[in-house]
Tab-separated table of C-alpha atoms in Angstrom:
chain	number	residue	atom	x	y	z
A	1201	MET	CA	25.671	4.274	19.322
A	1202	ARG	CA	22.703	2.507	17.881
A	1203	ARG	CA	22.508	0.347	14.779
A	1204	THR	CA	25.832	-1.123	15.717
A	1205	LEU	CA	27.583	-3.234	18.261
A	1206	THR	CA	30.834	-2.361	19.958
A	1207	MET	CA	33.740	-4.331	18.615
A	1208	ALA	CA	33.908	-6.267	21.895
A	1209	ALA	CA	30.230	-7.125	21.786
A	1210	ALA	CA	30.485	-8.180	18.159
A	1211	ALA	CA	33.446	-10.404	18.905
A	1212	ALA	CA	31.607	-11.977	21.824
A	1213	ALA	CA	28.572	-12.603	19.644
A	1214	LEU	CA	30.690	-14.308	17.022
A	1215	LEU	CA	32.383	-16.505	19.601
A	1216	MET	CA	29.007	-17.578	20.917
A	1217	ALA	CA	27.942	-18.385	17.371
A	1218	GLY	CA	30.869	-20.689	16.811
A	1219	GLY	CA	33.909	-18.495	16.310
A	1220	PRO	CA	35.421	-16.825	13.251
A	1221	LEU	CA	34.310	-17.896	9.824
A	1222	PRO	CA	36.484	-20.066	7.619
A	1223	GLY	CA	38.440	-18.220	4.980
A	1224	ALA	CA	37.250	-20.337	2.064
A	1225	GLU	CA	33.652	-20.702	0.995
A	1226	ALA	CA	32.034	-24.087	0.701
A	1227	ALA	CA	31.374	-25.183	-2.838
A	1228	GLY	CA	28.740	-27.853	-2.238
A	1229	HIS	CA	26.011	-26.181	-4.265
A	1230	ALA	CA	28.103	-24.010	-6.569
A	1231	ALA	CA	28.724	-25.041	-10.140
A	1232	PRO	CA	32.174	-26.704	-10.383
A	1233	GLU	CA	33.416	-24.171	-12.915
A	1234	ALA	CA	32.284	-21.272	-10.729
A	1235	ALA	CA	34.004	-22.704	-7.677
A	1236	ALA	CA	37.183	-23.373	-9.611
A	1237	ALA	CA	37.336	-19.814	-10.885
A	1238	GLY	CA	36.469	-18.304	-7.520
A	1239	ARG	CA	33.409	-16.721	-9.111
A	1240	TRP	CA	30.918	-15.233	-6.650
A	1241	SER	CA	27.687	-16.611	-8.100
A	1242	ALA	CA	24.277	-17.166	-6.550
A	1243	GLY	CA	25.149	-20.810	-6.034
A	1244	ALA	CA	28.399	-19.920	-4.290
A	1245	ALA	CA	26.597	-17.341	-2.134
A	1246	GLU	CA	23.892	-19.813	-1.111
A	1247	SER	CA	26.526	-22.411	-0.312
A	1248	PHE	CA	28.454	-20.003	1.913
A	1249	TRP	CA	25.512	-18.155	3.508
A	1250	THR	CA	23.736	-21.145	4.995
A	1251	PRO	CA	20.652	-20.541	7.164
A	1252	GLU	CA	22.761	-21.219	10.245
A	1253	ARG	CA	25.426	-18.701	9.242
A	1254	MET	CA	22.820	-16.067	8.372
A	1255	ALA	CA	21.147	-16.548	11.761
A	1256	SER	CA	24.487	-16.161	13.564
A	1257	ALA	CA	25.471	-12.917	11.784
A	1258	VAL	CA	25.518	-9.739	13.883
A	1259	PRO	CA	25.139	-6.017	13.066
A	1260	LEU	CA	28.251	-4.500	11.584
A	1261	PRO	CA	30.393	-2.495	14.037
A	1262	ILE	CA	31.305	1.002	12.909
A	1263	ALA	CA	34.875	2.181	13.090
A	1264	PRO	CA	36.612	5.377	11.906
A	1265	SER	CA	37.131	5.384	8.171
A	1266	PRO	CA	40.262	3.372	7.318
A	1267	ASP	CA	40.767	5.541	4.249
A	1268	SER	CA	40.903	8.841	6.102
A	1269	GLY	CA	42.193	8.078	9.557
A	1270	ASP	CA	39.079	9.849	10.833
A	1271	LEU	CA	39.203	9.699	14.606
A	1272	SER	CA	36.308	12.072	15.164
A	1273	ALA	CA	33.853	9.235	15.730
A	1274	PRO	CA	33.039	8.386	19.354
A	1275	PRO	CA	35.361	5.657	20.708
A	1276	ALA	CA	32.501	3.273	21.506
A	1277	PHE	CA	29.334	2.973	19.459
A	1278	GLU	CA	26.617	1.519	21.660
A	1279	ALA	CA	24.109	-0.975	20.371
A	1280	ARG	CA	20.754	0.667	19.869
A	1281	GLY	CA	18.094	-0.116	22.403
A	1282	SER	CA	20.329	0.392	25.416
A	1283	GLY	CA	17.881	2.972	26.683
A	1284	GLY	CA	20.518	5.653	27.020
A	1285	ARG	CA	21.022	8.788	24.950
A	1286	ALA	CA	24.394	10.398	24.419
A	1287	PRO	CA	24.721	13.981	25.693
A	1288	GLY	CA	23.913	16.511	23.032
A	1289	SER	CA	21.936	14.140	20.857
A	1290	GLY	CA	18.656	13.984	19.060
A	1291	ALA	CA	15.362	15.541	20.003
A	1292	ALA	CA	16.490	16.472	23.493
A	1293	ASP	CA	18.559	19.276	21.944
A	1294	ASP	CA	15.829	20.463	19.618
A	1295	PRO	CA	12.416	20.084	21.271
A	1296	ASP	CA	10.628	22.367	18.846
A	1297	SER	CA	11.365	20.137	15.894
A	1298	ALA	CA	11.168	16.774	17.660
A	1299	PRO	CA	9.046	14.330	15.680
A	1300	GLY	CA	5.751	13.607	17.315
A	1301	PRO	CA	2.854	11.297	16.531
A	1302	PHE	CA	1.125	12.039	13.298
A	1303	PRO	CA	-2.648	11.683	13.560
A	1304	GLY	CA	-4.296	9.013	11.529
A	1305	THR	CA	-1.283	6.867	10.664
A	1306	ALA	CA	-2.465	3.586	12.208
A	1307	LEU	CA	-1.986	0.601	9.942
A	1308	GLY	CA	-4.933	-0.040	7.649
A	1309	SER	CA	-7.380	-2.886	7.957
A	1310	ASP	CA	-7.476	-3.953	4.319
A	1311	PRO	CA	-3.996	-5.191	3.483
A	1312	GLY	CA	-3.000	-5.852	-0.058
A	1313	PRO	CA	-1.637	-9.081	-1.479
A	1314	PHE	CA	1.784	-10.487	-0.877
A	1315	PRO	CA	3.800	-12.230	-3.530
A	1316	GLY	CA	4.351	-15.929	-3.608
A	1317	PRO	CA	7.863	-17.301	-4.004
A	1318	HIS	CA	9.538	-16.997	-7.367
A	1319	PRO	CA	8.949	-20.100	-9.451
A	1320	GLY	CA	12.446	-21.511	-8.743
A	1321	THR	CA	12.330	-20.984	-4.979
A	1322	ALA	CA	13.075	-24.031	-2.916
A	1323	PRO	CA	10.021	-25.413	-1.128
A	1324	GLY	CA	9.578	-24.514	2.482
A	1325	THR	CA	7.593	-22.265	4.723
A	1326	ALA	CA	5.707	-19.754	2.629
A	1327	PRO	CA	6.699	-16.127	3.059
A	1328	GLY	CA	4.662	-14.275	5.664
A	1329	PRO	CA	1.823	-12.062	4.536
A	1330	LEU	CA	2.483	-8.572	3.283
A	1331	PRO	CA	1.275	-5.854	5.654
A	1332	GLY	CA	-1.836	-4.166	4.520
A	1333	PRO	CA	-1.785	-0.959	2.615
A	1334	PHE	CA	0.456	1.293	4.666
A	1335	PRO	CA	-1.230	4.542	5.655
A	1336	ASP	CA	0.504	6.373	2.838
A	1337	THR	CA	-0.870	4.129	0.107
A	1338	ALA	CA	-2.191	6.063	-2.854
A	1339	PRO	CA	-4.925	4.025	-4.602
A	1340	ASP	CA	-4.071	5.433	-8.012
A	1341	PHE	CA	-0.291	5.269	-7.613
A	1342	THR	CA	1.595	3.354	-10.263
A	1343	PRO	CA	5.374	3.086	-9.911
A	1344	GLY	CA	7.072	4.763	-12.820
A	1345	PRO	CA	10.272	6.530	-13.729
A	1346	PHE	CA	12.852	7.833	-11.333
A	1347	THR	CA	11.535	11.059	-9.850
A	1348	GLY	CA	12.637	14.003	-7.816
A	1349	SER	CA	15.222	16.747	-8.160
A	1350	ALA	CA	13.097	19.533	-6.766
A	1351	PRO	CA	15.426	22.163	-5.282
A	1352	ALA	CA	16.815	20.868	-2.003
A	1353	PRO	CA	16.133	22.936	1.112
A	1354	SER	CA	19.210	24.799	2.236
A	1355	GLU	CA	21.142	22.931	4.863
A	1356	ALA	CA	22.543	26.220	6.110
A	1357	THR	CA	19.114	27.317	7.311
A	1358	PRO	CA	18.692	26.582	11.017
A	1359	ASP	CA	15.664	24.700	12.264
A	1360	ALA	CA	12.616	26.900	12.368
A	1361	ALA	CA	10.585	27.485	15.469
A	1362	PRO	CA	7.799	24.977	16.132
A	1363	GLU	CA	6.667	23.424	12.899
A	1364	PRO	CA	3.070	23.965	11.809
A	1365	ALA	CA	0.798	20.979	11.486
A	1366	PRO	CA	2.086	19.004	8.496
A	1367	ALA	CA	0.179	19.475	5.275
A	1368	PRO	CA	-0.231	16.625	2.792
A	1369	ALA	CA	3.047	16.154	0.962
A	1370	PRO	CA	2.923	17.134	-2.723
A	1371	ALA	CA	3.559	14.443	-5.266
A	1372	PRO	CA	7.236	14.253	-6.304
A	1373	VAL	CA	8.066	16.458	-9.264
A	1374	PRO	CA	9.132	14.380	-12.277
A	1375	ASP	CA	12.728	15.000	-13.183
A	1376	PRO	CA	13.023	16.534	-16.659
A	1377	THR	CA	16.237	14.656	-17.370
A	1378	PRO	CA	16.227	11.260	-15.655
A	1379	PRO	CA	19.297	9.102	-16.339
A	1380	GLU	CA	17.039	6.487	-17.897
A	1381	ALA	CA	13.415	5.511	-17.621
A	1382	VAL	CA	12.880	2.997	-14.850
A	1383	ILE	CA	10.778	-0.026	-15.735
A	1384	PRO	CA	7.802	-0.369	-13.367
A	1385	PRO	CA	8.047	-3.351	-11.032
A	1386	PRO	CA	5.703	-6.275	-11.657
A	1387	LEU	CA	2.336	-6.639	-9.964
A	1388	LEU	CA	2.228	-9.157	-7.159
A	1389	ASP	CA	0.138	-12.287	-6.963
A	1390	PRO	CA	-3.442	-11.191	-6.153
A	1391	ALA	CA	-4.447	-14.603	-4.797
A	1392	SER	CA	-2.470	-14.305	-1.565
A	1393	PRO	CA	-3.574	-14.281	2.080
A	1394	ARG	CA	-4.141	-10.935	3.794
A	1395	LEU	CA	-2.880	-9.600	7.085
A	1396	PRO	CA	-5.522	-9.132	9.814
A	1397	ALA	CA	-6.340	-5.582	10.851
A	1398	ALA	CA	-3.654	-3.927	12.975
A	1399	GLY	CA	-4.322	-1.146	15.450
A	1400	LEU	CA	-0.885	0.161	16.346
A	1401	GLY	CA	-0.549	3.922	16.479
A	1402	PRO	CA	1.962	6.237	14.782
A	1403	GLY	CA	5.560	5.816	15.858
A	1404	VAL	CA	5.003	2.370	17.365
A	1405	GLY	CA	7.122	-0.335	15.745
A	1406	GLN	CA	5.969	-3.903	15.301
A	1407	ASP	CA	7.666	-7.056	14.087
A	1408	PHE	CA	6.154	-8.414	10.873
A	1409	ASN	CA	6.959	-10.877	8.105
A	1410	GLY	CA	8.514	-8.298	5.831
A	1411	ILE	CA	8.116	-7.189	2.239
A	1412	PRO	CA	9.993	-8.662	-0.730
A	1413	SER	CA	11.813	-5.475	-1.780
A	1414	VAL	CA	13.579	-5.173	1.624
A	1415	GLY	CA	15.981	-7.684	3.112
A	1416	ARG	CA	19.306	-8.303	4.781
A	1417	MET	CA	22.676	-7.513	3.213
A	1418	TYR	CA	25.274	-10.024	4.408
A	1419	LEU	CA	29.042	-9.587	4.315
A	1420	VAL	CA	32.261	-10.890	5.816
A	1421	LYS	CA	34.821	-8.571	7.415
A	1422	GLY	CA	37.888	-9.759	9.281
A	1423	GLY	CA	36.554	-13.317	9.379
A	1424	GLY	CA	33.241	-12.325	11.004
A	1425	ALA	CA	29.706	-12.600	9.614
A	1426	TYR	CA	27.729	-9.350	9.641
A	1427	PHE	CA	24.559	-7.820	8.211
A	1428	CYS	CA	22.728	-4.558	7.620
A	1429	THR	CA	19.360	-3.791	6.039
A	1430	ALA	CA	19.100	-3.079	2.291
A	1431	SER	CA	16.357	-2.618	-0.310
A	1432	VAL	CA	15.927	-2.894	-4.068
A	1433	VAL	CA	15.896	0.414	-5.949
A	1434	SER	CA	14.372	0.467	-9.414
A	1435	SER	CA	16.953	0.835	-12.202
A	1436	PRO	CA	17.241	0.188	-15.953
A	1437	GLY	CA	19.375	-2.889	-15.330
A	1438	ARG	CA	16.957	-4.129	-12.644
A	1439	ASP	CA	19.945	-5.100	-10.500
A	1440	LEU	CA	20.617	-2.343	-7.923
A	1441	VAL	CA	20.101	-2.383	-4.165
A	1442	MET	CA	20.753	0.441	-1.723
A	1443	SER	CA	21.854	0.627	1.892
A	1444	ALA	CA	23.836	2.932	4.171
A	1445	ALA	CA	27.432	3.691	3.168
A	1446	HIS	CA	28.714	2.874	6.656
A	1447	CYS	CA	27.478	-0.689	6.114
A	1448	LEU	CA	29.501	-1.249	2.947
A	1449	THR	CA	32.554	1.003	3.182
A	1450	GLY	CA	36.028	-0.460	3.417
A	1451	SER	CA	38.040	-2.613	1.057
A	1452	ASP	CA	37.784	-5.736	3.200
A	1453	SER	CA	34.089	-6.478	2.649
A	1454	GLN	CA	33.866	-9.959	1.166
A	1455	LYS	CA	31.181	-12.447	0.127
A	1456	VAL	CA	28.515	-9.738	0.013
A	1457	ALA	CA	24.981	-10.920	-0.777
A	1458	PHE	CA	21.426	-9.583	-0.580
A	1459	VAL	CA	18.589	-11.780	0.740
A	1460	PRO	CA	15.077	-10.373	0.151
A	1461	GLN	CA	12.482	-10.716	2.933
A	1462	TYR	CA	14.739	-12.777	5.177
A	1463	THR	CA	13.155	-14.281	8.292
A	1464	ARG	CA	14.656	-16.911	10.522
A	1465	ALA	CA	11.711	-19.229	9.796
A	1466	ASN	CA	12.124	-18.844	6.022
A	1467	PRO	CA	15.656	-17.601	5.314
A	1468	ARG	CA	15.561	-17.490	1.498
A	1469	PRO	CA	11.966	-17.147	0.270
A	1470	TYR	CA	13.161	-15.384	-2.919
A	1471	GLY	CA	16.639	-16.834	-3.160
A	1472	MET	CA	19.916	-14.939	-2.822
A	1473	PHE	CA	21.529	-12.268	-4.976
A	1474	PRO	CA	25.348	-11.984	-4.822
A	1475	VAL	CA	26.909	-8.536	-5.095
A	1476	ARG	CA	28.861	-8.563	-8.335
A	1477	ARG	CA	32.623	-8.250	-8.392
A	1478	THR	CA	34.979	-6.344	-10.668
A	1479	SER	CA	37.699	-8.082	-12.650
A	1480	ALA	CA	40.004	-7.205	-9.745
A	1481	GLY	CA	37.734	-9.082	-7.337
A	1482	LYS	CA	36.260	-6.040	-5.565
A	1483	SER	CA	32.542	-5.793	-4.840
A	1484	ARG	CA	30.651	-3.466	-7.191
A	1485	ILE	CA	29.564	-0.904	-4.607
A	1486	TRP	CA	29.168	2.849	-5.144
A	1487	ILE	CA	29.833	5.232	-2.249
A	1488	ASP	CA	30.586	8.952	-2.530
A	1489	PRO	CA	34.405	9.291	-2.394
A	1490	ARG	CA	34.049	12.048	0.205
A	1491	TYR	CA	32.422	9.589	2.586
A	1492	ARG	CA	35.423	7.303	2.303
A	1493	SER	CA	37.971	10.108	2.681
A	1494	GLN	CA	36.275	12.296	5.320
A	1495	GLY	CA	34.775	9.570	7.496
A	1496	VAL	CA	31.424	8.736	9.038
A	1497	ASN	CA	31.007	12.012	10.957
A	1498	ARG	CA	32.293	14.784	8.717
A	1499	ALA	CA	30.552	13.216	5.712
A	1500	ALA	CA	27.427	12.056	7.567
A	1501	GLY	CA	25.247	13.684	4.913
A	1502	LEU	CA	26.550	11.182	2.342
A	1503	ASP	CA	25.726	7.936	4.166
A	1504	VAL	CA	24.180	6.184	1.161
A	1505	ALA	CA	25.469	3.295	-0.964
A	1506	PHE	CA	24.356	1.414	-4.065
A	1507	ALA	CA	25.420	-2.103	-4.994
A	1508	GLN	CA	24.963	-4.162	-8.148
A	1509	VAL	CA	23.722	-7.681	-7.552
A	1510	GLY	CA	23.896	-10.630	-9.869
A	1511	PRO	CA	20.948	-12.879	-10.766
A	1512	ASP	CA	19.565	-15.580	-8.530
A	1513	SER	CA	20.315	-19.259	-9.057
A	1514	ASP	CA	17.608	-19.396	-11.753
A	1515	GLY	CA	19.128	-16.500	-13.686
A	1516	PHE	CA	16.544	-13.836	-12.810
A	1517	PRO	CA	17.539	-10.248	-11.849
A	1518	VAL	CA	16.414	-9.107	-8.422
A	1519	GLU	CA	13.898	-6.529	-9.620
A	1520	ASP	CA	12.139	-9.108	-11.781
A	1521	VAL	CA	11.712	-11.292	-8.711
A	1522	VAL	CA	10.700	-8.853	-5.951
A	1523	GLY	CA	10.092	-5.462	-7.607
A	1524	GLY	CA	11.937	-2.248	-6.826
A	1525	ASN	CA	11.301	1.014	-4.977
A	1526	ARG	CA	11.557	4.308	-6.867
A	1527	LEU	CA	14.371	6.590	-5.768
A	1528	VAL	CA	13.134	10.133	-5.063
A	1529	THR	CA	15.473	13.083	-4.540
A	1530	GLY	CA	14.828	16.729	-3.718
A	1531	ALA	CA	11.536	15.992	-1.940
A	1532	GLY	CA	12.279	17.886	1.298
A	1533	TYR	CA	12.548	16.728	4.878
A	1534	ALA	CA	8.937	16.728	6.103
A	1535	HIS	CA	6.849	13.762	4.940
A	1536	PRO	CA	3.493	13.184	6.661
A	1537	LYS	CA	3.550	9.386	6.341
A	1538	VAL	CA	6.706	7.313	6.076
A	1539	SER	CA	6.946	3.538	6.471
A	1540	LEU	CA	10.238	2.509	8.088
A	1541	VAL	CA	11.457	-1.072	7.595
A	1542	GLY	CA	14.571	-2.541	9.220
A	1543	TYR	CA	16.099	-5.743	10.574
A	1544	PRO	CA	16.821	-5.474	14.325
A	1545	ALA	CA	19.897	-7.222	15.683
A	1546	SER	CA	18.548	-10.348	17.335
A	1547	ALA	CA	14.984	-10.396	15.987
A	1548	ALA	CA	13.777	-13.315	13.910
A	1549	ARG	CA	11.755	-10.977	11.656
A	1550	PRO	CA	12.001	-7.402	10.368
A	1551	ARG	CA	10.278	-4.385	11.939
A	1552	LEU	CA	7.717	-1.932	10.565
A	1553	CYS	CA	6.696	1.511	11.836
A	1554	VAL	CA	4.749	4.408	10.302
A	1555	ASN	CA	5.141	8.048	11.310
A	1556	ARG	CA	5.923	11.489	9.924
A	1557	THR	CA	9.446	12.827	9.377
A	1558	THR	CA	10.851	16.219	10.375
A	1559	LYS	CA	14.030	18.132	9.618
A	1560	PHE	CA	16.916	17.880	12.064
A	1561	THR	CA	19.904	20.201	11.680
A	1562	SER	CA	23.007	19.174	13.571
A	1563	LYS	CA	24.512	21.703	15.977
A	1564	ASP	CA	27.684	19.647	16.287
A	1565	PRO	CA	30.358	21.106	13.965
A	1566	ALA	CA	32.023	17.684	13.793
A	1567	ILE	CA	28.837	16.218	12.249
A	1568	PRO	CA	27.519	18.927	9.917
A	1569	GLY	CA	24.342	18.864	7.874
A	1570	SER	CA	20.586	18.451	7.990
A	1571	PHE	CA	18.852	15.092	8.125
A	1572	LEU	CA	15.434	13.461	8.013
A	1573	ARG	CA	14.291	12.307	11.444
A	1574	ILE	CA	11.531	9.902	12.459
A	1575	ALA	CA	10.325	8.692	15.854
A	1576	CYS	CA	9.815	4.917	15.609
A	1577	THR	CA	10.244	2.521	18.512
A	1578	GLY	CA	12.525	-0.508	18.487
A	1579	TYR	CA	15.142	0.052	15.761
A	1580	PRO	CA	18.457	-1.155	17.274
A	1581	GLY	CA	21.612	-2.460	15.591
A	1582	GLY	CA	21.050	-4.150	12.229
A	1583	THR	CA	18.449	-1.654	11.009
A	1584	SER	CA	21.062	0.584	9.351
A	1585	GLY	CA	20.277	0.942	5.666
A	1586	GLY	CA	16.540	0.332	6.142
A	1587	PRO	CA	14.431	2.398	3.714
A	1588	PHE	CA	12.154	5.359	4.465
A	1589	LEU	CA	9.215	4.550	2.142
A	1590	THR	CA	6.435	6.916	1.073
A	1591	ARG	CA	3.477	6.193	-1.223
A	1592	TYR	CA	3.679	2.481	-0.453
A	1593	ASP	CA	1.578	0.451	-2.913
A	1594	ALA	CA	0.314	-2.902	-1.649
A	1595	ARG	CA	-0.351	-4.062	-5.226
A	1596	THR	CA	3.355	-4.080	-6.028
A	1597	GLY	CA	4.898	-4.215	-2.554
A	1598	THR	CA	6.961	-1.127	-3.392
A	1599	GLY	CA	6.975	2.636	-2.828
A	1600	ASP	CA	9.145	5.737	-3.111
A	1601	VAL	CA	12.378	5.636	-1.110
A	1602	VAL	CA	13.302	9.061	0.325
A	1603	GLY	CA	15.922	7.971	2.866
A	1604	VAL	CA	17.816	5.115	4.508
A	1605	ILE	CA	18.671	4.721	8.190
A	1606	GLY	CA	22.078	6.321	8.586
A	1607	GLY	CA	23.649	9.751	8.500
A	1608	TRP	CA	23.605	11.606	11.798
A	1609	LYS	CA	25.599	9.345	14.121
A	1610	THR	CA	24.991	6.612	11.530
A	1611	GLY	CA	21.256	6.686	12.105
A	1612	GLY	CA	20.917	7.810	15.717
A	1613	ASP	CA	22.035	6.850	19.188
A	1614	THR	CA	18.814	5.400	20.584
A	1615	ALA	CA	16.534	2.688	19.253
A	1616	ASP	CA	13.495	4.968	19.123
A	1617	VAL	CA	14.564	7.884	16.888
A	1618	SER	CA	16.066	7.270	13.436
A	1619	TYR	CA	17.797	9.543	10.936
A	1620	SER	CA	18.662	9.582	7.246
A	1621	SER	CA	21.025	11.604	5.097
A	1622	TYR	CA	19.073	13.992	2.884
A	1623	PHE	CA	18.441	12.678	-0.633
A	1624	GLY	CA	19.505	15.624	-2.790
A	1625	SER	CA	21.701	16.130	-5.837
A	1626	ASP	CA	24.627	14.178	-4.361
A	1627	VAL	CA	22.526	11.027	-4.009
A	1628	ARG	CA	21.054	11.499	-7.457
A	1629	LYS	CA	24.522	11.800	-9.004
A	1630	LEU	CA	25.699	8.708	-7.162
A	1631	TYR	CA	22.677	6.763	-8.439
A	1632	ALA	CA	23.361	7.934	-12.021
A	1633	LYS	CA	26.995	6.826	-11.687
A	1634	ALA	CA	25.913	3.415	-10.394
A	1635	VAL	CA	23.419	3.000	-13.237
A	1636	ALA	CA	25.964	3.949	-15.907
A	1637	GLU	CA	28.805	1.823	-14.549
A	1638	ALA	CA	26.560	-1.169	-13.837
A	1639	LYS	CA	25.362	-1.029	-17.438
A	1640	ALA	CA	28.920	-0.790	-18.752
A	1641	GLY	CA	29.885	-3.792	-16.665
């Protein structure tokens, strides 16, 4: 099973990295009052998640839901990139709707600017350049309010016979009743270096220096250090990130923190944002209750999570520092140009790929539903939760997020084909719940 490591492999990786983590966080850089109260602040997060610990973290293993006793998941989830494909999986079962190269999606030759570090960022290696306008860049696109809610295609409809050549995707339909207007993210520094022209074709992944709105989500489970991919989603409170539910489910996730544009060479170019905790000490994470109760297979169509993060060590909310992607729901399954960003297991940098998406309807009754599917090479364990971005705007380093790696078999069982749960009314309701409860505190 891709995106993940088997429990044995994860344990071996942790042993190689120095064994289980200590139970108590270091307090060297945390404010004394925060450490005394056990408060999970940015300072406490930075003190615990040192560069060495972040580098030693491994992709989170997936197990049957502890809340449901779901044993329908395969007994061993393989790490992605093994080269194998489980019987009855992916495009091999559905050749007519298999995603193929989309003409004209090579990376552009005139990249936009990348942001410099936030004024309180510790000195060090400057963040790598932002990739040039992705092929789906719309010159006149300005991020605005939360959009979407066009009627979702019926998941009961089987895949059609061979899809016609994809037509340009219509602009998302503005929702007549958004939960709240979303403040546009800030423009990025225009005086930044540019990425040289790239000539990779559609569906071919490449390592790159990342974008500020996407990063690693770190957490501790059972004494081990793990990570998935996460991204900032625009919200009224400017403090929400999103990932896959299978990355954040379970009551034993501790010391959860989001690190924008992590690379091994420059681990914290924009600081660190701790996931807030409730008064009972639980992380403020929103996952559809059916995902927790039914498990990763029966509720594969709900593999989405939102988390509220606190400010960085300078007191700034995450969206003020790195911008935020607009959440779009009800936009369908077929998108002609999607930019996929994720953090592979052992790579020192994140990965970028551009291709079209198609609809995949599961024929396995144990994993019901329809999902977005994209052919992109080199997305193994660790990439779970990575965003599917359309209408990427190099001026702001943000776009519209229409999916996250997860869903069907938690994102797929090979490194070269990725899936996402469909963003329909369920995801929109979950977002609205997160917004309301984050605001209420």
